[in-house]
Amino acid sequence: MPNIKQQEKRVRQAARQRQENLRWRSTAKTLMRRLKDAVDEGEAAAVETSYKELVRWLDKAASNGALHKNTVARRKAQAAKLAAGEPQA
């Protein structure tokens, strides 16, 4: 346990930031799963809306700093391939 006041504050801040980053990552995974489900069902309108929602969320996560920009770029590329109907490796 920290003995210094500033260290105690950093522990509190880190815990709060960890929870917030978990929310960003978890929601990104959920949106990717929804996109995969929409592709499997073959509904073009659902695929497009799911893809747009996922890309928007990933961009926000990158600007927020919750996800690294290269991670976001990779996931967006994977989502684009999936939405286009290409088989995933």
PDB file of C-alpha atoms in Angstrom:
ATOM      1  CA  MET A   1       0.000   0.000   0.000  1.00  0.00           C
ATOM      2  CA  PRO A   2       1.209   3.491  -0.751  1.00  0.00           C
ATOM      3  CA  ASN A   3       2.468   5.590   2.113  1.00  0.00           C
ATOM      4  CA  ILE A   4       2.461   8.938   0.328  1.00  0.00           C
ATOM      5  CA  LYS A   5      -0.648  10.972  -0.422  1.00  0.00           C
ATOM      6  CA  GLN A   6       0.199  11.390  -4.115  1.00  0.00           C
ATOM      7  CA  GLN A   7       0.753   7.653  -4.488  1.00  0.00           C
ATOM      8  CA  GLU A   8      -2.665   6.991  -2.972  1.00  0.00           C
ATOM      9  CA  LYS A   9      -4.191   9.359  -5.504  1.00  0.00           C
ATOM     10  CA  ARG A  10      -2.359   7.648  -8.387  1.00  0.00           C
ATOM     11  CA  VAL A  11      -3.697   4.269  -7.249  1.00  0.00           C
ATOM     12  CA  ARG A  12      -7.244   5.673  -7.280  1.00  0.00           C
ATOM     13  CA  GLN A  13      -6.741   7.275 -10.697  1.00  0.00           C
ATOM     14  CA  ALA A  14      -5.224   4.114 -12.178  1.00  0.00           C
ATOM     15  CA  ALA A  15      -8.155   2.027 -10.962  1.00  0.00           C
ATOM     16  CA  ARG A  16     -10.639   4.452 -12.495  1.00  0.00           C
ATOM     17  CA  GLN A  17      -8.713   4.560 -15.801  1.00  0.00           C
ATOM     18  CA  ARG A  18      -8.468   0.760 -15.889  1.00  0.00           C
ATOM     19  CA  GLN A  19     -12.252   0.484 -15.601  1.00  0.00           C
ATOM     20  CA  GLU A  20     -12.781   3.069 -18.341  1.00  0.00           C
ATOM     21  CA  ASN A  21     -10.326   1.354 -20.695  1.00  0.00           C
ATOM     22  CA  LEU A  22     -12.026  -1.974 -20.026  1.00  0.00           C
ATOM     23  CA  ARG A  23     -15.340  -0.422 -21.076  1.00  0.00           C
ATOM     24  CA  TRP A  24     -13.846   0.764 -24.389  1.00  0.00           C
ATOM     25  CA  ARG A  25     -12.251  -2.622 -25.147  1.00  0.00           C
ATOM     26  CA  SER A  26     -15.291  -4.632 -24.136  1.00  0.00           C
ATOM     27  CA  THR A  27     -17.684  -2.553 -26.218  1.00  0.00           C
ATOM     28  CA  ALA A  28     -15.366  -2.783 -29.234  1.00  0.00           C
ATOM     29  CA  LYS A  29     -15.415  -6.585 -28.946  1.00  0.00           C
ATOM     30  CA  THR A  30     -19.202  -6.598 -28.627  1.00  0.00           C
ATOM     31  CA  LEU A  31     -19.608  -4.408 -31.712  1.00  0.00           C
ATOM     32  CA  MET A  32     -17.242  -6.666 -33.689  1.00  0.00           C
ATOM     33  CA  ARG A  33     -19.311  -9.682 -32.625  1.00  0.00           C
ATOM     34  CA  ARG A  34     -22.495  -7.917 -33.776  1.00  0.00           C
ATOM     35  CA  LEU A  35     -20.865  -7.215 -37.149  1.00  0.00           C
ATOM     36  CA  LYS A  36     -19.905 -10.882 -37.529  1.00  0.00           C
ATOM     37  CA  ASP A  37     -23.446 -11.946 -36.647  1.00  0.00           C
ATOM     38  CA  ALA A  38     -24.902  -9.507 -39.200  1.00  0.00           C
ATOM     39  CA  VAL A  39     -22.537 -10.838 -41.883  1.00  0.00           C
ATOM     40  CA  ASP A  40     -23.509 -14.416 -41.043  1.00  0.00           C
ATOM     41  CA  GLU A  41     -27.193 -13.540 -41.360  1.00  0.00           C
ATOM     42  CA  GLY A  42     -26.541 -11.843 -44.712  1.00  0.00           C
ATOM     43  CA  GLU A  43     -28.474  -8.658 -43.993  1.00  0.00           C
ATOM     44  CA  ALA A  44     -26.804  -5.855 -45.944  1.00  0.00           C
ATOM     45  CA  ALA A  45     -28.457  -3.036 -44.003  1.00  0.00           C
ATOM     46  CA  ALA A  46     -27.513  -4.562 -40.644  1.00  0.00           C
ATOM     47  CA  VAL A  47     -23.932  -5.101 -41.827  1.00  0.00           C
ATOM     48  CA  GLU A  48     -23.599  -1.479 -42.882  1.00  0.00           C
ATOM     49  CA  THR A  49     -25.004  -0.043 -39.655  1.00  0.00           C
ATOM     50  CA  SER A  50     -22.927  -2.416 -37.509  1.00  0.00           C
ATOM     51  CA  TYR A  51     -19.785  -1.535 -39.466  1.00  0.00           C
ATOM     52  CA  LYS A  52     -20.374   2.221 -39.138  1.00  0.00           C
ATOM     53  CA  GLU A  53     -21.074   1.906 -35.428  1.00  0.00           C
ATOM     54  CA  LEU A  54     -17.909  -0.143 -34.882  1.00  0.00           C
ATOM     55  CA  VAL A  55     -15.677   2.244 -36.848  1.00  0.00           C
ATOM     56  CA  ARG A  56     -17.103   5.243 -35.003  1.00  0.00           C
ATOM     57  CA  TRP A  57     -16.498   3.572 -31.630  1.00  0.00           C
ATOM     58  CA  LEU A  58     -12.943   2.575 -32.542  1.00  0.00           C
ATOM     59  CA  ASP A  59     -12.102   6.106 -33.692  1.00  0.00           C
ATOM     60  CA  LYS A  60     -13.408   7.503 -30.429  1.00  0.00           C
ATOM     61  CA  ALA A  61     -11.402   4.934 -28.464  1.00  0.00           C
ATOM     62  CA  ALA A  62      -8.226   5.916 -30.309  1.00  0.00           C
ATOM     63  CA  SER A  63      -8.761   9.645 -29.798  1.00  0.00           C
ATOM     64  CA  ASN A  64      -9.522   8.996 -26.132  1.00  0.00           C
ATOM     65  CA  GLY A  65      -6.301   7.000 -25.744  1.00  0.00           C
ATOM     66  CA  ALA A  66      -8.061   3.836 -24.608  1.00  0.00           C
ATOM     67  CA  LEU A  67      -6.805   1.890 -27.635  1.00  0.00           C
ATOM     68  CA  HIS A  68      -3.576   2.371 -29.571  1.00  0.00           C
ATOM     69  CA  LYS A  69      -3.998   3.917 -33.020  1.00  0.00           C
ATOM     70  CA  ASN A  70      -2.358   0.932 -34.748  1.00  0.00           C
ATOM     71  CA  THR A  71      -4.669  -1.470 -32.914  1.00  0.00           C
ATOM     72  CA  VAL A  72      -7.628   0.598 -34.073  1.00  0.00           C
ATOM     73  CA  ALA A  73      -6.332   0.636 -37.658  1.00  0.00           C
ATOM     74  CA  ARG A  74      -5.917  -3.147 -37.613  1.00  0.00           C
ATOM     75  CA  ARG A  75      -9.397  -3.742 -36.232  1.00  0.00           C
ATOM     76  CA  LYS A  76     -10.953  -1.344 -38.732  1.00  0.00           C
ATOM     77  CA  ALA A  77      -9.201  -3.178 -41.574  1.00  0.00           C
ATOM     78  CA  GLN A  78     -10.468  -6.516 -40.256  1.00  0.00           C
ATOM     79  CA  ALA A  79     -13.979  -5.109 -39.997  1.00  0.00           C
ATOM     80  CA  ALA A  80     -13.823  -3.719 -43.544  1.00  0.00           C
ATOM     81  CA  LYS A  81     -12.775  -7.110 -44.903  1.00  0.00           C
ATOM     82  CA  LEU A  82     -15.548  -8.770 -42.957  1.00  0.00           C
ATOM     83  CA  ALA A  83     -18.162  -6.255 -44.144  1.00  0.00           C
ATOM     84  CA  ALA A  84     -17.000  -6.668 -47.736  1.00  0.00           C
ATOM     85  CA  GLY A  85     -17.634 -10.378 -47.492  1.00  0.00           C
ATOM     86  CA  GLU A  86     -14.041 -11.589 -47.697  1.00  0.00           C
ATOM     87  CA  PRO A  87     -13.242 -14.665 -45.620  1.00  0.00           C
ATOM     88  CA  GLN A  88     -11.382 -13.964 -42.375  1.00  0.00           C
ATOM     89  CA  ALA A  89      -8.036 -15.685 -41.861  1.00  0.00           C
TER      90      ALA A  89
END
